[in-house]
GROMACS .gro file of C-alpha atoms in nm:
model
  423
    1MET     CA    1 -15.076 -24.694   3.350
    2ALA     CA    2 -15.348 -24.716   3.082
    3ARG     CA    3 -15.289 -24.500   2.794
    4PRO     CA    4 -15.543 -24.222   2.737
    5ASP     CA    5 -15.779 -24.245   2.453
    6PRO     CA    6 -15.631 -24.009   2.173
    7ALA     CA    7 -15.966 -23.871   2.048
    8ARG     CA    8 -16.072 -23.783   2.404
    9PHE     CA    9 -15.740 -23.632   2.455
   10ALA     CA   10 -15.748 -23.420   2.144
   11ALA     CA   11 -16.105 -23.318   2.219
   12LEU     CA   12 -15.991 -23.195   2.558
   13GLY     CA   13 -15.727 -22.980   2.398
   14LEU     CA   14 -15.982 -22.834   2.160
   15ILE     CA   15 -16.226 -22.756   2.436
   16ILE     CA   16 -15.956 -22.578   2.641
   17GLY     CA   17 -15.838 -22.402   2.344
   18VAL     CA   18 -16.188 -22.242   2.284
   19THR     CA   19 -16.297 -22.175   2.640
   20GLU     CA   20 -15.954 -22.055   2.776
   21ASP     CA   21 -15.750 -21.930   2.476
   22HIS     CA   22 -16.061 -21.812   2.275
   23GLU     CA   23 -15.945 -21.993   1.964
   24SER     CA   24 -16.207 -22.131   1.735
   25LEU     CA   25 -16.225 -22.501   1.641
   26SER     CA   26 -16.144 -22.442   1.288
   27ASP     CA   27 -15.844 -22.220   1.369
   28GLN     CA   28 -15.698 -22.480   1.603
   29ILE     CA   29 -15.773 -22.771   1.360
   30GLY     CA   30 -15.601 -22.553   1.078
   31GLN     CA   31 -15.306 -22.519   1.296
   32ASP     CA   32 -15.268 -22.893   1.328
   33ALA     CA   33 -15.425 -22.959   1.662
   34LEU     CA   34 -15.554 -23.301   1.531
   35ASP     CA   35 -15.235 -23.410   1.356
   36GLY     CA   36 -15.141 -23.764   1.421
   37LEU     CA   37 -15.489 -23.894   1.459
   38GLU     CA   38 -15.639 -24.149   1.232
   39PRO     CA   39 -15.939 -24.006   1.012
   40ALA     CA   40 -16.188 -24.174   1.250
   41GLN     CA   41 -16.026 -24.046   1.563
   42ARG     CA   42 -16.017 -23.686   1.412
   43ALA     CA   43 -16.375 -23.699   1.335
   44ARG     CA   44 -16.451 -23.838   1.680
   45ALA     CA   45 -16.238 -23.580   1.872
   46GLN     CA   46 -16.414 -23.286   1.662
   47ARG     CA   47 -16.750 -23.428   1.737
   48LEU     CA   48 -16.680 -23.463   2.106
   49ALA     CA   49 -16.544 -23.103   2.134
   50THR     CA   50 -16.844 -22.969   1.945
   51THR     CA   51 -17.107 -23.154   2.134
   52THR     CA   52 -16.930 -23.048   2.456
   53LEU     CA   53 -16.921 -22.681   2.372
   54ARG     CA   54 -17.296 -22.692   2.254
   55HIS     CA   55 -17.403 -22.831   2.593
   56LEU     CA   56 -17.121 -22.683   2.812
   57ALA     CA   57 -17.383 -22.462   3.013
   58ARG     CA   58 -17.589 -22.762   3.085
   59ALA     CA   59 -17.296 -22.970   3.185
   60ASP     CA   60 -17.196 -22.694   3.442
   61GLY     CA   61 -17.543 -22.692   3.570
   62VAL     CA   62 -17.529 -23.057   3.662
   63LEU     CA   63 -17.167 -23.045   3.782
   64LYS     CA   64 -17.226 -22.752   4.021
   65PRO     CA   65 -17.384 -22.917   4.309
   66HIS     CA   66 -17.112 -23.182   4.317
   67LEU     CA   67 -16.814 -22.930   4.337
   68ARG     CA   68 -16.735 -22.736   4.644
   69ARG     CA   69 -16.543 -22.500   4.419
   70LYS     CA   70 -16.452 -22.480   4.062
   71PRO     CA   71 -16.125 -22.682   3.985
   72SER     CA   72 -15.860 -22.581   3.736
   73ALA     CA   73 -15.945 -22.522   3.379
   74ASP     CA   74 -15.812 -22.859   3.268
   75ILE     CA   75 -16.009 -23.067   3.520
   76MET     CA   76 -16.328 -22.867   3.456
   77ALA     CA   77 -16.297 -22.913   3.080
   78LEU     CA   78 -16.237 -23.299   3.152
   79LEU     CA   79 -16.545 -23.302   3.375
   80ARG     CA   80 -16.765 -23.131   3.114
   81LEU     CA   81 -16.645 -23.350   2.845
   82ALA     CA   82 -16.734 -23.661   3.041
   83THR     CA   83 -17.057 -23.524   3.154
   84VAL     CA   84 -17.178 -23.460   2.801
   85GLU     CA   85 -17.061 -23.808   2.712
   86LEU     CA   86 -17.260 -23.970   2.998
   87LEU     CA   87 -17.583 -23.760   2.986
   88GLN     CA   88 -17.605 -23.643   2.630
   89GLU     CA   89 -17.461 -23.910   2.443
   90GLY     CA   90 -17.567 -24.209   2.680
   91GLN     CA   91 -17.232 -24.369   2.686
   92ALA     CA   92 -17.166 -24.639   2.936
   93PRO     CA   93 -17.055 -24.487   3.273
   94HIS     CA   94 -16.777 -24.747   3.347
   95GLY     CA   95 -16.600 -24.666   3.032
   96VAL     CA   96 -16.650 -24.294   3.044
   97VAL     CA   97 -16.540 -24.251   3.401
   98ASP     CA   98 -16.234 -24.475   3.353
   99ALA     CA   99 -16.127 -24.293   3.054
  100ALA     CA  100 -16.164 -23.967   3.233
  101VAL     CA  101 -15.967 -24.085   3.527
  102THR     CA  102 -15.683 -24.210   3.282
  103LEU     CA  103 -15.689 -23.863   3.119
  104ALA     CA  104 -15.639 -23.686   3.456
  105LYS     CA  105 -15.357 -23.923   3.559
  106SER     CA  106 -15.178 -23.907   3.231
  107ALA     CA  107 -15.182 -23.521   3.200
  108GLY     CA  108 -14.917 -23.438   3.465
  109PRO     CA  109 -14.882 -23.414   3.839
  110LYS     CA  110 -15.120 -23.115   3.865
  111THR     CA  111 -15.403 -23.301   3.719
  112SER     CA  112 -15.317 -23.643   3.843
  113SER     CA  113 -15.379 -23.534   4.204
  114PHE     CA  114 -15.749 -23.461   4.098
  115SER     CA  115 -15.808 -23.810   3.949
  116GLY     CA  116 -16.009 -23.907   4.271
  117LEU     CA  117 -16.226 -23.609   4.243
  118VAL     CA  118 -16.288 -23.680   3.882
  119ASN     CA  119 -16.377 -24.047   3.975
  120ALA     CA  120 -16.611 -23.934   4.256
  121VAL     CA  121 -16.796 -23.651   4.081
  122LEU     CA  122 -16.858 -23.841   3.758
  123ARG     CA  123 -16.996 -24.141   3.928
  124LYS     CA  124 -17.255 -23.922   4.087
  125VAL     CA  125 -17.319 -23.732   3.772
  126SER     CA  126 -17.370 -24.056   3.573
  127VAL     CA  127 -17.710 -24.086   3.744
  128GLU     CA  128 -17.833 -23.746   3.687
  129THR     CA  129 -18.043 -23.801   3.392
  130GLU     CA  130 -18.349 -23.608   3.538
  131ALA     CA  131 -18.126 -23.313   3.622
  132TRP     CA  132 -17.984 -23.316   3.276
  133ALA     CA  133 -18.327 -23.325   3.118
  134LYS     CA  134 -18.434 -23.018   3.317
  135GLN     CA  135 -18.123 -22.809   3.212
  136PRO     CA  136 -18.239 -22.505   2.989
  137ALA     CA  137 -18.085 -22.433   2.657
  138PRO     CA  138 -17.763 -22.233   2.716
  139GLU     CA  139 -17.806 -21.865   2.676
  140MET     CA  140 -17.626 -21.662   2.413
  141PRO     CA  141 -17.344 -21.449   2.565
  142GLY     CA  142 -17.463 -21.115   2.690
  143TRP     CA  143 -17.316 -20.900   2.421
  144LEU     CA  144 -17.518 -21.096   2.157
  145ARG     CA  145 -17.831 -21.176   2.362
  146GLY     CA  146 -17.891 -20.812   2.437
  147ARG     CA  147 -17.887 -20.723   2.075
  148VAL     CA  148 -18.096 -21.017   1.982
  149MET     CA  149 -18.362 -20.924   2.227
  150ALA     CA  150 -18.348 -20.574   2.132
  151ALA     CA  151 -18.413 -20.672   1.763
  152TYR     CA  152 -18.658 -20.962   1.806
  153GLY     CA  153 -18.779 -20.972   2.180
  154LYS     CA  154 -18.703 -21.213   2.455
  155ARG     CA  155 -18.921 -21.493   2.360
  156THR     CA  156 -18.769 -21.503   2.004
  157ALA     CA  157 -18.413 -21.499   2.159
  158GLN     CA  158 -18.501 -21.798   2.359
  159LEU     CA  159 -18.648 -21.985   2.056
  160ILE     CA  160 -18.302 -21.905   1.870
  161GLU     CA  161 -18.131 -22.049   2.184
  162THR     CA  162 -18.328 -22.364   2.164
  163ALA     CA  163 -18.242 -22.390   1.798
  164HIS     CA  164 -17.872 -22.357   1.881
  165LEU     CA  165 -17.896 -22.642   2.130
  166ALA     CA  166 -18.058 -22.868   1.869
  167GLY     CA  167 -17.762 -22.828   1.642
  168ALA     CA  168 -17.775 -22.837   1.249
  169PRO     CA  169 -17.867 -23.114   1.009
  170THR     CA  170 -17.689 -23.157   0.680
  171ASP     CA  171 -17.827 -22.976   0.380
  172LEU     CA  172 -17.720 -23.025   0.020
  173SER     CA  173 -17.740 -22.819  -0.298
  174VAL     CA  174 -17.791 -23.018  -0.617
  175LYS     CA  175 -17.665 -22.935  -0.964
  176SER     CA  176 -18.005 -23.083  -1.134
  177ASP     CA  177 -18.286 -23.305  -1.054
  178SER     CA  178 -18.333 -23.251  -0.697
  179ALA     CA  179 -18.623 -23.494  -0.671
  180LYS     CA  180 -18.417 -23.789  -0.813
  181TRP     CA  181 -18.131 -23.711  -0.574
  182ALA     CA  182 -18.372 -23.658  -0.266
  183GLU     CA  183 -18.507 -24.015  -0.344
  184THR     CA  184 -18.158 -24.174  -0.393
  185LEU     CA  185 -18.027 -24.032  -0.065
  186GLY     CA  186 -18.364 -24.057   0.131
  187ALA     CA  187 -18.334 -23.691   0.194
  188GLU     CA  188 -18.618 -23.425   0.257
  189LEU     CA  189 -18.667 -23.189  -0.031
  190LEU     CA  190 -18.714 -22.869   0.144
  191PRO     CA  191 -18.953 -22.590   0.025
  192THR     CA  192 -18.688 -22.372  -0.114
  193GLY     CA  193 -18.533 -22.660  -0.328
  194SER     CA  194 -18.234 -22.759  -0.105
  195MET     CA  195 -18.223 -23.139   0.033
  196ARG     CA  196 -18.189 -23.229   0.403
  197LEU     CA  197 -18.027 -23.549   0.490
  198PRO     CA  198 -18.217 -23.760   0.771
  199ALA     CA  199 -17.892 -23.847   0.957
  200GLN     CA  200 -17.522 -23.729   0.942
  201GLY     CA  201 -17.309 -24.014   0.816
  202LYS     CA  202 -16.980 -23.990   0.627
  203ILE     CA  203 -17.066 -23.728   0.347
  204THR     CA  204 -16.801 -23.861   0.100
  205ASP     CA  205 -16.952 -24.205   0.100
  206LEU     CA  206 -17.289 -24.100  -0.030
  207PRO     CA  207 -17.392 -24.153  -0.375
  208GLY     CA  208 -17.331 -23.838  -0.583
  209PHE     CA  209 -17.041 -23.720  -0.399
  210GLU     CA  210 -16.760 -23.845  -0.628
  211SER     CA  211 -16.952 -23.764  -0.913
  212GLY     CA  212 -17.005 -23.410  -0.806
  213ASP     CA  213 -17.387 -23.412  -0.842
  214TRP     CA  214 -17.428 -23.195  -0.518
  215TRP     CA  215 -17.228 -23.020  -0.239
  216VAL     CA  216 -17.304 -22.943   0.137
  217GLN     CA  217 -17.475 -22.607   0.187
  218ASP     CA  218 -17.719 -22.505   0.441
  219ALA     CA  219 -18.059 -22.416   0.301
  220ALA     CA  220 -18.048 -22.057   0.425
  221ALA     CA  221 -17.691 -22.005   0.264
  222ALA     CA  222 -17.835 -22.136  -0.072
  223LEU     CA  223 -18.082 -21.849  -0.110
  224PRO     CA  224 -17.855 -21.548  -0.194
  225ALA     CA  225 -17.748 -21.712  -0.520
  226LYS     CA  226 -18.109 -21.802  -0.604
  227LEU     CA  227 -18.216 -21.444  -0.523
  228LEU     CA  228 -17.939 -21.316  -0.764
  229ALA     CA  229 -18.050 -21.557  -1.036
  230PRO     CA  230 -17.824 -21.451  -1.315
  231ALA     CA  231 -17.912 -21.522  -1.667
  232PRO     CA  232 -17.715 -21.795  -1.855
  233GLY     CA  233 -17.389 -21.637  -1.971
  234ALA     CA  234 -17.414 -21.349  -1.745
  235ARG     CA  235 -17.064 -21.202  -1.605
  236VAL     CA  236 -17.110 -21.250  -1.234
  237LEU     CA  237 -16.878 -21.153  -0.943
  238ASP     CA  238 -16.892 -21.386  -0.626
  239LEU     CA  239 -16.732 -21.144  -0.383
  240CYS     CA  240 -16.587 -21.304  -0.062
  241ALA     CA  241 -16.658 -21.643  -0.232
  242ALA     CA  242 -16.471 -21.906  -0.029
  243PRO     CA  243 -16.539 -22.188   0.051
  244GLY     CA  244 -16.748 -22.161  -0.246
  245GLY     CA  245 -17.099 -22.303  -0.224
  246LYS     CA  246 -17.253 -21.992  -0.375
  247THR     CA  247 -16.979 -22.002  -0.671
  248LEU     CA  248 -17.084 -22.360  -0.735
  249GLN     CA  249 -17.460 -22.247  -0.747
  250LEU     CA  250 -17.392 -21.967  -0.984
  251ALA     CA  251 -17.171 -22.171  -1.218
  252ALA     CA  252 -17.429 -22.439  -1.230
  253MET     CA  253 -17.690 -22.174  -1.341
  254GLY     CA  254 -17.465 -22.117  -1.645
  255ALA     CA  255 -17.312 -21.784  -1.531
  256GLN     CA  256 -16.959 -21.673  -1.604
  257VAL     CA  257 -16.836 -21.649  -1.252
  258THR     CA  258 -16.545 -21.465  -1.128
  259ALA     CA  259 -16.474 -21.577  -0.764
  260LEU     CA  260 -16.278 -21.340  -0.544
  261ASP     CA  261 -16.155 -21.387  -0.196
  262ILE     CA  262 -15.871 -21.268   0.036
  263SER     CA  263 -15.781 -21.614   0.160
  264GLY     CA  264 -15.578 -21.833  -0.067
  265PRO     CA  265 -15.601 -22.158   0.160
  266ARG     CA  266 -15.981 -22.122   0.158
  267LEU     CA  267 -15.990 -22.091  -0.225
  268GLU     CA  268 -15.809 -22.410  -0.254
  269ARG     CA  269 -16.128 -22.576  -0.127
  270LEU     CA  270 -16.321 -22.392  -0.392
  271VAL     CA  271 -16.092 -22.522  -0.652
  272GLU     CA  272 -16.110 -22.871  -0.533
  273ASN     CA  273 -16.507 -22.849  -0.522
  274LEU     CA  274 -16.513 -22.710  -0.886
  275GLU     CA  275 -16.295 -23.000  -1.000
  276ARG     CA  276 -16.531 -23.247  -0.832
  277THR     CA  277 -16.861 -23.097  -0.965
  278GLY     CA  278 -16.699 -23.041  -1.309
  279LEU     CA  279 -16.801 -22.668  -1.288
  280ALA     CA  280 -16.589 -22.367  -1.392
  281ALA     CA  281 -16.504 -22.021  -1.246
  282ASP     CA  282 -16.217 -21.775  -1.264
  283ILE     CA  283 -16.043 -21.765  -0.926
  284VAL     CA  284 -15.897 -21.444  -0.791
  285ALA     CA  285 -15.705 -21.431  -0.457
  286ALA     CA  286 -15.703 -21.061  -0.370
  287ASP     CA  287 -15.837 -20.811  -0.120
  288ALA     CA  288 -16.162 -20.659  -0.244
  289LEU     CA  289 -16.058 -20.328  -0.097
  290ASN     CA  290 -15.771 -20.290  -0.331
  291TRP     CA  291 -15.874 -20.503  -0.630
  292GLN     CA  292 -16.021 -20.362  -0.943
  293PRO     CA  293 -16.202 -20.542  -1.225
  294ASP     CA  294 -16.120 -20.500  -1.600
  295ALA     CA  295 -16.494 -20.439  -1.666
  296PRO     CA  296 -16.833 -20.396  -1.478
  297PHE     CA  297 -17.051 -20.699  -1.395
  298ASP     CA  298 -17.397 -20.792  -1.484
  299ALA     CA  299 -17.457 -20.930  -1.129
  300ILE     CA  300 -17.260 -20.933  -0.805
  301LEU     CA  301 -17.305 -21.154  -0.502
  302LEU     CA  302 -17.148 -21.006  -0.188
  303ASP     CA  303 -17.136 -21.251   0.098
  304ALA     CA  304 -16.985 -20.999   0.335
  305PRO     CA  305 -16.752 -21.087   0.624
  306CYS     CA  306 -16.963 -21.069   0.929
  307SER     CA  307 -17.000 -21.186   1.293
  308ALA     CA  308 -17.143 -21.527   1.177
  309THR     CA  309 -17.392 -21.524   1.461
  310GLY     CA  310 -17.636 -21.696   1.248
  311THR     CA  311 -17.438 -22.012   1.240
  312ILE     CA  312 -17.393 -22.094   1.620
  313ARG     CA  313 -17.606 -22.392   1.587
  314ARG     CA  314 -17.332 -22.544   1.364
  315HIS     CA  315 -17.044 -22.356   1.549
  316PRO     CA  316 -17.105 -22.370   1.923
  317ASP     CA  317 -16.759 -22.246   1.981
  318LEU     CA  318 -16.841 -21.891   1.829
  319PRO     CA  319 -16.991 -21.744   2.147
  320PHE     CA  320 -16.656 -21.823   2.334
  321VAL     CA  321 -16.436 -21.659   2.078
  322LYS     CA  322 -16.616 -21.347   1.964
  323ASN     CA  323 -16.741 -21.029   2.156
  324SER     CA  324 -16.852 -20.669   2.085
  325ALA     CA  325 -16.494 -20.563   2.025
  326THR     CA  326 -16.433 -20.814   1.755
  327ILE     CA  327 -16.751 -20.767   1.552
  328LYS     CA  328 -16.770 -20.364   1.551
  329PRO     CA  329 -16.493 -20.322   1.292
  330LEU     CA  330 -16.702 -20.556   1.056
  331PHE     CA  331 -16.969 -20.293   1.022
  332ALA     CA  332 -16.752 -20.044   0.856
  333LEU     CA  333 -16.590 -20.323   0.638
  334GLN     CA  334 -16.927 -20.419   0.522
  335ALA     CA  335 -17.024 -20.077   0.421
  336ASP     CA  336 -16.681 -20.031   0.223
  337LEU     CA  337 -16.744 -20.357   0.043
  338LEU     CA  338 -17.096 -20.253  -0.046
  339ASP     CA  339 -16.980 -19.933  -0.192
  340ARG     CA  340 -16.712 -20.091  -0.393
  341ALA     CA  341 -16.921 -20.352  -0.531
  342ILE     CA  342 -17.194 -20.111  -0.640
  343GLY     CA  343 -16.921 -19.919  -0.824
  344TRP     CA  344 -16.837 -20.248  -1.017
  345LEU     CA  345 -17.203 -20.310  -1.135
  346LYS     CA  346 -17.330 -20.225  -1.473
  347PRO     CA  347 -17.619 -19.987  -1.517
  348GLY     CA  348 -17.923 -20.217  -1.483
  349GLY     CA  349 -17.713 -20.484  -1.299
  350THR     CA  350 -17.833 -20.658  -0.978
  351LEU     CA  351 -17.638 -20.705  -0.645
  352VAL     CA  352 -17.735 -20.932  -0.364
  353TYR     CA  353 -17.593 -20.850  -0.025
  354ALA     CA  354 -17.587 -21.119   0.239
  355THR     CA  355 -17.456 -21.191   0.582
  356CYS     CA  356 -17.482 -21.493   0.798
  357SER     CA  357 -17.556 -21.281   1.095
  358LEU     CA  358 -17.843 -21.232   1.339
  359LEU     CA  359 -17.764 -20.860   1.385
  360PRO     CA  360 -17.963 -20.591   1.212
  361GLU     CA  361 -17.640 -20.384   1.209
  362GLU     CA  362 -17.493 -20.625   0.967
  363GLY     CA  363 -17.815 -20.651   0.769
  364GLU     CA  364 -18.119 -20.412   0.740
  365ALA     CA  365 -17.922 -20.120   0.870
  366GLN     CA  366 -17.647 -20.180   0.615
  367ILE     CA  367 -17.908 -20.175   0.332
  368LYS     CA  368 -18.091 -19.870   0.444
  369ALA     CA  369 -17.767 -19.678   0.473
  370ALA     CA  370 -17.659 -19.798   0.125
  371LEU     CA  371 -17.981 -19.698  -0.031
  372GLU     CA  372 -17.934 -19.354   0.120
  373ARG     CA  373 -17.574 -19.331  -0.012
  374HIS     CA  374 -17.658 -19.433  -0.360
  375ALA     CA  375 -17.956 -19.253  -0.521
  376ASP     CA  376 -17.930 -19.495  -0.835
  377LEU     CA  377 -18.018 -19.809  -0.626
  378SER     CA  378 -18.341 -19.969  -0.551
  379ILE     CA  379 -18.445 -20.265  -0.360
  380THR     CA  380 -18.660 -20.554  -0.502
  381PRO     CA  381 -18.829 -20.768  -0.246
  382PRO     CA  382 -18.758 -21.143  -0.276
  383ASP     CA  383 -18.986 -21.377  -0.465
  384LEU     CA  384 -18.830 -21.703  -0.401
  385ALA     CA  385 -19.011 -22.034  -0.383
  386GLY     CA  386 -19.073 -22.170  -0.047
  387ILE     CA  387 -19.013 -21.851   0.170
  388ASP     CA  388 -19.264 -21.732   0.434
  389PRO     CA  389 -19.401 -21.374   0.341
  390ASP     CA  390 -19.337 -21.297   0.702
  391TRP     CA  391 -18.969 -21.324   0.644
  392ILE     CA  392 -18.954 -21.016   0.424
  393THR     CA  393 -18.857 -20.711   0.615
  394PRO     CA  394 -19.012 -20.355   0.584
  395GLU     CA  395 -18.728 -20.237   0.370
  396GLY     CA  396 -18.767 -20.543   0.119
  397GLY     CA  397 -18.488 -20.774   0.240
  398LEU     CA  398 -18.522 -21.124   0.362
  399ARG     CA  399 -18.454 -21.208   0.734
  400LEU     CA  400 -18.403 -21.562   0.827
  401ARG     CA  401 -18.349 -21.706   1.176
  402PRO     CA  402 -18.240 -22.030   1.333
  403ASP     CA  403 -18.582 -22.088   1.485
  404PHE     CA  404 -18.751 -22.095   1.142
  405TRP     CA  405 -18.858 -22.439   1.023
  406ALA     CA  406 -18.806 -22.557   1.372
  407ASP     CA  407 -19.020 -22.879   1.299
  408ARG     CA  408 -18.778 -22.950   1.014
  409GLY     CA  409 -18.452 -22.882   1.192
  410GLY     CA  410 -18.423 -22.514   1.164
  411MET     CA  411 -18.181 -22.301   0.932
  412ASP     CA  412 -17.889 -22.074   0.972
  413GLY     CA  413 -17.961 -21.703   1.051
  414PHE     CA  414 -17.904 -21.481   0.752
  415TYR     CA  415 -18.008 -21.157   0.610
  416MET     CA  416 -17.994 -21.087   0.222
  417ALA     CA  417 -18.128 -20.811  -0.009
  418ARG     CA  418 -18.149 -20.773  -0.385
  419LEU     CA  419 -18.037 -20.432  -0.513
  420GLN     CA  420 -18.099 -20.302  -0.870
  421ARG     CA  421 -17.892 -20.032  -1.032
  422LEU     CA  422 -18.080 -19.792  -1.238
  423ALA     CA  423 -17.995 -19.840  -1.620
   0.00000   0.00000   0.00000
C-alpha cells in the first residue's frame, strides 16, 4: 500500500482538530501537531489546513450534490481538503484523488471502507469548476454575523465576508527608510507607511530580515503605536505586548519601553525579535491585573485581549473555535485593564486603547464607558497620515474593517482610541 503524504495527513489532523474539537490551529501547532515534519512539509500542512478552512463552506456547497448523506467527520474533512486542492489550488486531479484515496485507506478500517466513495466523489468534483466559481463567500457564524450586521448593516457584513475569503497579504513595519526597503523588496508603500509584499514567499529569506530592518505586522496593527507617538526617551508601557510588533515600533521611536504580557512563551518571541532588530525593551512576564509599576508612565499602549474577530481573514479557524460564551468574559476584562492602565498614567499622559475586533462592545462602547468612569480623561481624534476621515467614529476613535482598502488587499479589523489624562 502506498504511504500517505505526510503534509496532507498532518493538514487533515489540523482540520479535524478545528472543526470537531474546536482547537485553534496555533494551539494545535503549539502542542506539537506538526512535530516530525520537515520545515517545508510543516509549512505546506499549515497552508493546506488554512486554505481548506477558509473555503470550507464553498467546498461543502460543491460536495453536497454528490453525497447522499454526510459521511463521518474524518471522511468529510478529507473530501473538503481534496476539493479545495482541486478547485481552489488547481492541483492535478489524478494526484489529488490518488492521495485522498491513499489517506482513506491508511487511516484504519473505518475510513478504508470509504475509499471507493472518496474516489468516485472526487472524480466528479474535479470538473466542477463552474460550480466552484459560483459559490458565495462563506458567512460568518451566526453569533458574529448578527452583531456585525447590527453594527454596520447587512451589505457591510457581506463585504467583510468577501474580504475574509480573499485572505491577507503580508505587511511589514520598517525601522527606517521605508521608501528604500519598499524598492528593495518590490513592496507597495501603503498610505499609512507600512509596506505590503506583492507575494508571500519565505519571509526569512528576504533582504533585511536577518539584519533586523523590518518585521511582519499588519498595516492596521501598526497604527496604535503610531497613534500613541511617544516622544524619544518617554517611559512607555506596552500592555499585553506579545508577540511584540508594537513594542518594536515604540522602541524604534526611541521610547524607553516596558513590555508586559502574561504569557512567558509568547514573550520569548518578542525577545527574539528584539535581538534580531537590535532594539531594546524591559520585559515583564506578569498578570496586569496583579502587577504594579514602580512609577507612572508617560504613555501606555493597551492592546487588550479580545475576540480577535478582526483577524479572520488571516485566521479562518477562528469562527470554528469561538462563540458568544467565549467572548463575553472579555468585555469585563477589557474594562478592568483599562481602569488599571489609566491609574498608571502620569497626569498629562497619553493612553491608546486598541482591540483587533469587529465588535463595538470591545471598542466604541468600552471607550464611552471609560470616559464616563474617569472624569479626568478626554479623547483626541486621530490625525494619522493615510487614514480616511470616514474611519473616525463619532466619539473620536478609529474604526478599521477588513473591507477597507479592498483594492489593495484589505486590512485587519481594529478599533483604537487615544485618551489624554488631564495634567
